Coordinates of N, CA and C in Angstrom, one line a residue:
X1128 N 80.7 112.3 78.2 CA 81.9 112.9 78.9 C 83.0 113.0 77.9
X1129 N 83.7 114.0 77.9 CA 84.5 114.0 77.0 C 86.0 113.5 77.6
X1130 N 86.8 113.2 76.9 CA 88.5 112.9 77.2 C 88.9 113.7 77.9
X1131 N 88.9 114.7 77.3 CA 89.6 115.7 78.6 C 89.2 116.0 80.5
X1132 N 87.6 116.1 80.2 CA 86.5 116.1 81.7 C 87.0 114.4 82.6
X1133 N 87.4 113.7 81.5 CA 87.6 111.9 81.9 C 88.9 111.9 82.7
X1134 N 89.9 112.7 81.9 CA 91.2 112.9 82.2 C 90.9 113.6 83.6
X1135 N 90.1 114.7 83.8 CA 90.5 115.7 85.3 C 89.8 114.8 86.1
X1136 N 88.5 113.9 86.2 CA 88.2 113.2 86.9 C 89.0 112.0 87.0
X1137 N 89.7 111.3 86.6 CA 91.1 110.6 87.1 C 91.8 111.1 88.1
X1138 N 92.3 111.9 87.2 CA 93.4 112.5 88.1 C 92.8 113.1 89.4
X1139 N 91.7 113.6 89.6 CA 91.3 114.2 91.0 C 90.9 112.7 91.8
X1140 N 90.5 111.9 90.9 CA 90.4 110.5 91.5 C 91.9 109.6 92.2
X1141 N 93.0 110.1 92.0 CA 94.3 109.3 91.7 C 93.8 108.3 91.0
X1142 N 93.7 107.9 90.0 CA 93.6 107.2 88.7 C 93.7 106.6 87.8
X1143 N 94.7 107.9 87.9 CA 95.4 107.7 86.0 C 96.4 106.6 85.8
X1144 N 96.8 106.0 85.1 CA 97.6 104.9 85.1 C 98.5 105.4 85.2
X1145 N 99.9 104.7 85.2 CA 101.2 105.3 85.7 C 102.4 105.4 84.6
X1146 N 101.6 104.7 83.2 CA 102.6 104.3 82.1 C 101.7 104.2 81.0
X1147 N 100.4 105.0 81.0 CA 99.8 105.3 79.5 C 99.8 104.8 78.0
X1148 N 101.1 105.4 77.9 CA 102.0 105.0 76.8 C 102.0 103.8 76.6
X1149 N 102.2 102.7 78.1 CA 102.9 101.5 77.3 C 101.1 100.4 77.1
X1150 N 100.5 100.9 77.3 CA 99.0 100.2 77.3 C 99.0 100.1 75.2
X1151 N 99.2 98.5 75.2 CA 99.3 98.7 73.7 C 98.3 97.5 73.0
X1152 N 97.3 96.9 74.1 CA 95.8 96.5 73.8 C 95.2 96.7 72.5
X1153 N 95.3 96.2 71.5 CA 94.1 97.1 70.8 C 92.5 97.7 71.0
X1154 N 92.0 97.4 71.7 CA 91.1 97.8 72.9 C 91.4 99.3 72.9
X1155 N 92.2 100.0 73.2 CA 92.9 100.7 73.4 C 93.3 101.6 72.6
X1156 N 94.1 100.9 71.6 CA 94.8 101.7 70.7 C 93.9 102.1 69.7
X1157 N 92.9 101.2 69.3 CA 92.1 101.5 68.0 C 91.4 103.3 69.0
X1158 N 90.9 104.0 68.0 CA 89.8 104.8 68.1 C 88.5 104.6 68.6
X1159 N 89.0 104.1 70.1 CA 87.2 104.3 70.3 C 87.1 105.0 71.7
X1160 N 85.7 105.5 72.0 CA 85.6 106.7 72.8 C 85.4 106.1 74.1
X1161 N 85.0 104.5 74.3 CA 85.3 104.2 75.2 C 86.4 103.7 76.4
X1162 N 87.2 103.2 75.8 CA 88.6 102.7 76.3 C 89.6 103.9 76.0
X1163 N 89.8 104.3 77.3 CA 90.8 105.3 77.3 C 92.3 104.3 78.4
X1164 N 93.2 104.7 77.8 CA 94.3 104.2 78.6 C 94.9 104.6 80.0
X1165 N 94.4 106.3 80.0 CA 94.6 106.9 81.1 C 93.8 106.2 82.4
X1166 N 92.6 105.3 82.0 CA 91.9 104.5 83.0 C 92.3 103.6 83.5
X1167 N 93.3 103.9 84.9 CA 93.9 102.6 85.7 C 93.1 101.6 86.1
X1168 N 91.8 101.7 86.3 CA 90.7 100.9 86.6 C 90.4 99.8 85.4
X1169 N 90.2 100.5 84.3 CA 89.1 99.7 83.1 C 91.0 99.4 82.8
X1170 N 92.1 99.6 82.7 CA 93.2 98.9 82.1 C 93.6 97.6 82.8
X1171 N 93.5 97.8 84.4 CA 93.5 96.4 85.3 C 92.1 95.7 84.8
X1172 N 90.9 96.2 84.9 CA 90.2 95.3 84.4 C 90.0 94.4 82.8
X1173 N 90.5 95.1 82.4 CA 90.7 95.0 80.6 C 92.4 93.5 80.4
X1174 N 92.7 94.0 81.4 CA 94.3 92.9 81.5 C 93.7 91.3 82.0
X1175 N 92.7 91.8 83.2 CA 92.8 90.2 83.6 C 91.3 89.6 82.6
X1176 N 90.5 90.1 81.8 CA 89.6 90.0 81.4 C 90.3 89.1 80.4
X1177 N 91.8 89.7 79.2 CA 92.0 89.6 78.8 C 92.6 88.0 79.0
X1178 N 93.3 87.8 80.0 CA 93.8 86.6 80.1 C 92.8 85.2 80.4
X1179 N 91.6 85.5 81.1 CA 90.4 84.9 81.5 C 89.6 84.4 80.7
X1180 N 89.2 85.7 79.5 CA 87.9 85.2 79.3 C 88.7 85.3 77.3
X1181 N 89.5 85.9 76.8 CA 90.5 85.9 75.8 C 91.1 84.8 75.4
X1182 N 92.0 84.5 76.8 CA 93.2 83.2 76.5 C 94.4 83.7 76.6
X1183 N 94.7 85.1 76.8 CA 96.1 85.1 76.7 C 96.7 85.0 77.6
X1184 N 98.1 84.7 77.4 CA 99.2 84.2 78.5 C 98.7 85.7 79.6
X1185 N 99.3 85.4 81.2 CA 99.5 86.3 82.1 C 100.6 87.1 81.6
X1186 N 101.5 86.7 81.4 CA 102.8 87.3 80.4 C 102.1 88.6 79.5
X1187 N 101.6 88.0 78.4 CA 100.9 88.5 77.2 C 100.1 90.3 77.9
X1188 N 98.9 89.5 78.6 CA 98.3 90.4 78.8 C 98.9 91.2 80.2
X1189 N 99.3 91.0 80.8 CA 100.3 92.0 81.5 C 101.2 93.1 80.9
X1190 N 101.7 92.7 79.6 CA 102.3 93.6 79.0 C 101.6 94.7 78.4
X1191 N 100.4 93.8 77.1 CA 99.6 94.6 76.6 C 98.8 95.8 77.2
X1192 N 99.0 96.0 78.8 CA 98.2 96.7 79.8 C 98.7 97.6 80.6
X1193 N 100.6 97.5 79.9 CA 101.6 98.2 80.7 C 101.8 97.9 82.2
X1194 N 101.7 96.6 82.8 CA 101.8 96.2 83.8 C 103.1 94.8 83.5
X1195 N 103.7 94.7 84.8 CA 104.2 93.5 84.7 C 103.7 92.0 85.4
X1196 N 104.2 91.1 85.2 CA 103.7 89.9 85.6 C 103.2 89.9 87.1
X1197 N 104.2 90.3 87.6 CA 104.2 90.3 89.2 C 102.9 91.3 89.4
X1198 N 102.7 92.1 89.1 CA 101.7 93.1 89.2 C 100.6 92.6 88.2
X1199 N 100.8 91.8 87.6 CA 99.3 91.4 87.4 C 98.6 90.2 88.2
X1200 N 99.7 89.5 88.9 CA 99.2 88.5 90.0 C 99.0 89.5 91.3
X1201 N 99.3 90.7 91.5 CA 98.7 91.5 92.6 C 97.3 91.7 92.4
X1202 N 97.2 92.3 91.5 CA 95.8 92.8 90.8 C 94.5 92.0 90.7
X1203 N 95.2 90.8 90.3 CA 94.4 89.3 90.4 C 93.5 89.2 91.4
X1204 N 94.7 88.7 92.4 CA 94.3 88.9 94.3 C 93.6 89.5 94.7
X1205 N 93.6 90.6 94.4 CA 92.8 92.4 94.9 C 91.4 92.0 94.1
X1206 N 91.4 91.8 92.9 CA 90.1 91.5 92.6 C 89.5 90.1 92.6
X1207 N 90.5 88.9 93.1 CA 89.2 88.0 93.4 C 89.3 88.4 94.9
X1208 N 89.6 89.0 95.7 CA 89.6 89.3 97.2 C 88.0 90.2 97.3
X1209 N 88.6 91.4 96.1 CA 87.2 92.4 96.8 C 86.8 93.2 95.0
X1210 N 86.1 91.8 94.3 CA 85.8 92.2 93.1 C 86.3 93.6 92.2
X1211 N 85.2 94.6 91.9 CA 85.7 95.2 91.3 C 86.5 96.6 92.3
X1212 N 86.2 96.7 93.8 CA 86.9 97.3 94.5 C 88.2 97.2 94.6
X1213 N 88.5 96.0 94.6 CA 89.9 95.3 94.2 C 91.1 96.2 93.5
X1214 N 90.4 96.6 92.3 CA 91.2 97.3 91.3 C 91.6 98.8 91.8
X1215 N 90.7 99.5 92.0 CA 91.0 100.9 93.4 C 92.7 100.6 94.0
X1216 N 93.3 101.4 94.2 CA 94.8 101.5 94.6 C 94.1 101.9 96.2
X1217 N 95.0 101.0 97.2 CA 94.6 101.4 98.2 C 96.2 101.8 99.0
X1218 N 95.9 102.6 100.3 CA 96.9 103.2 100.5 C 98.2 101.7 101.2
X1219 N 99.2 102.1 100.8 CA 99.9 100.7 101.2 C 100.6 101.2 102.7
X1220 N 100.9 100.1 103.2 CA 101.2 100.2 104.9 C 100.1 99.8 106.0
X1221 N 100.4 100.0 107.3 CA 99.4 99.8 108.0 C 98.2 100.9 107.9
X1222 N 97.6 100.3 108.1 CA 96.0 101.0 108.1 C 95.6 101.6 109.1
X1223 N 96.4 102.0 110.0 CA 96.2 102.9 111.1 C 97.2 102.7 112.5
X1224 N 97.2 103.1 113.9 CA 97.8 103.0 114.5 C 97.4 101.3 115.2
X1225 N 98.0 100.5 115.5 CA 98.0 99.4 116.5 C 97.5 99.7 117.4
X1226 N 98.1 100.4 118.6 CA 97.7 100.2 120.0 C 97.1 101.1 120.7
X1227 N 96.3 102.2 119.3 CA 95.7 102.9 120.0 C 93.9 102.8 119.7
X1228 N 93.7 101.9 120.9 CA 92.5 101.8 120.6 C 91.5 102.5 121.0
X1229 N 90.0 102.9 121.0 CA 89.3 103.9 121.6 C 89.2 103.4 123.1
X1230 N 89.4 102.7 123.5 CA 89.8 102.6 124.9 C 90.8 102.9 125.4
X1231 N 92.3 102.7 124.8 CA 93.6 103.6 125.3 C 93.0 104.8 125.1
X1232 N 92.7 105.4 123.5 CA 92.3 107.0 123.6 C 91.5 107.4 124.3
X1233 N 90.5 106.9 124.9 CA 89.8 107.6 126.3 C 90.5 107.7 127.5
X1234 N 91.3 106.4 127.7 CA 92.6 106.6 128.9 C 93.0 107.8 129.0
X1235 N 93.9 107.9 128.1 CA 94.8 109.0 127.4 C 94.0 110.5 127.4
X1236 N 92.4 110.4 127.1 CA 91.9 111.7 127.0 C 91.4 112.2 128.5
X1237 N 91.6 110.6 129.3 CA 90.9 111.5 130.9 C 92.2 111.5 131.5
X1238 N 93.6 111.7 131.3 CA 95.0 112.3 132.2 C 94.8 113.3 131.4
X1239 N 94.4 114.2 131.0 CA 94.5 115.4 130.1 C 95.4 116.2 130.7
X1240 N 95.7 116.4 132.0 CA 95.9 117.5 132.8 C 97.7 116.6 133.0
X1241 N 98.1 116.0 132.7 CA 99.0 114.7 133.1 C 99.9 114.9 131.8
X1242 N 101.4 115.0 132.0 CA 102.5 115.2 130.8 C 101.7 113.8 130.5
X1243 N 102.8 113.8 128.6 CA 102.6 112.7 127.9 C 103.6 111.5 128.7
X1244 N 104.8 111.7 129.1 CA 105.3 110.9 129.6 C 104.8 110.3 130.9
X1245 N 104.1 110.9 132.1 CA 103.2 110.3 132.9 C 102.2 109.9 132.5
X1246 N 101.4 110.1 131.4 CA 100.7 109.0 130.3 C 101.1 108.1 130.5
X1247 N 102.3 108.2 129.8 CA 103.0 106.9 128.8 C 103.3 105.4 130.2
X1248 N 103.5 106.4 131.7 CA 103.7 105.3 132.6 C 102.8 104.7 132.8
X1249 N 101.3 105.8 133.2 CA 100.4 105.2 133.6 C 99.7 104.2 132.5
X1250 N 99.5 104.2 131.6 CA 99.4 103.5 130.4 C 99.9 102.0 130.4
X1251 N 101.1 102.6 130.8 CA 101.8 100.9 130.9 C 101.7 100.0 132.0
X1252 N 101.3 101.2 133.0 CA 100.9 99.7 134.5 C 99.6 99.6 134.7
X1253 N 98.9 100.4 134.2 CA 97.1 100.1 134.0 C 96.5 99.1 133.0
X1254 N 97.2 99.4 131.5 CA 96.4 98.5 130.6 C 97.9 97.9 130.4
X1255 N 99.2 97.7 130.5 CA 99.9 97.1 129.7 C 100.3 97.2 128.6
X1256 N 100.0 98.7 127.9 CA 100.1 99.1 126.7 C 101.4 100.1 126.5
X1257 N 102.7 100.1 126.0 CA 103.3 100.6 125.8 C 103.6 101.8 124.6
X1258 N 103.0 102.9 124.6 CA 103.3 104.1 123.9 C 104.2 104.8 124.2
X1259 N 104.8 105.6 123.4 CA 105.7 106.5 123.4 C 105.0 107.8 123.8
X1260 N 105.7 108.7 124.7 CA 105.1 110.1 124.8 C 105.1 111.0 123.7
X1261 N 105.5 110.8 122.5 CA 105.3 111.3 121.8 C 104.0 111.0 120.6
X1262 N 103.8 109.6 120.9 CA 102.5 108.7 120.5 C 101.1 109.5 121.2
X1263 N 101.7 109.5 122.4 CA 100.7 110.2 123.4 C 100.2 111.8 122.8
X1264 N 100.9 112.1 122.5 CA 101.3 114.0 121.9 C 99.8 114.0 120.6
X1265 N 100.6 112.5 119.6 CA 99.9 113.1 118.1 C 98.3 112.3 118.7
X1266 N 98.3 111.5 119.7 CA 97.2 111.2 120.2 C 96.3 112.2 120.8
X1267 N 96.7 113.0 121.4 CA 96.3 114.3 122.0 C 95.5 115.1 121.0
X1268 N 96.0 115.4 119.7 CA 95.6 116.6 119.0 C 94.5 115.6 118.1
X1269 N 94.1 114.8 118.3 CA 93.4 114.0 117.5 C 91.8 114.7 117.6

């Protein structure tokens, strides 16, 4: 695979590191076809490898990797949490809606005929679930 095919598969991956440049590993910097910097993946894993199995300070190899400290104790976490999945950027925030479970959503899909705001009542004195009728709305077009 060449650098460049490497480079568009990154990027269509979201990937790419965020600061290239500052990756100053020699891993890295020397000439070789396998360590590319643009790889946010093999750079997180190449940083904590380095402090691990290397010796270098967290300091040290946080830098050499264009990461900072703080971000390399995230990275850490994520990969002894969920090994090499870990390193994958995942989307940050909640991970979906709370209180809309396939049980409220079938509630909600049998008033079909019923505004979102007489939803939103019946909702709340049947299951005790408080939605917004507008919750109800982006729930509808789902």
């Amino acid at each position: 695979m060449s650098d460049n095919s490497r480079r568009q598969a990154l990027e269509a991956a979201g990937l790419v590191h965020p600061q290239p440049e500052a990756v100053t590993s020699p891993l890295f910097t020397e000439a070789s076809p396998f360590f590319l910097s643009l790889d946010k993946v093999q750079v997180k894993y190449e940083m904590l490898r380095a402090h691990v199995v290397e010796g270098s300070t967290i300091t040290e190899a946080a830098r050499c990797h264009g990461y900072s400290r703080a971000e390399f104790y995230l990275v850490g976490a994520a990969f002894d949490e969920a090994g090499m999945t870990g390193l994958l950027d995942e989307r940050r925030g909640r991970k979906g809606p709370t209180k809309l479970t396939a049980e409220v959503s079938n509630f909600i899909s049998g008033l079909g005929q019923y505004s979102a705001a007489e939803v939103a009542l019946a909702l709340q004195e049947t299951m005790g679930v408080s939605l917004s009728p507008r919750s109800i709305q982006r729930a509808r077009r789902r």
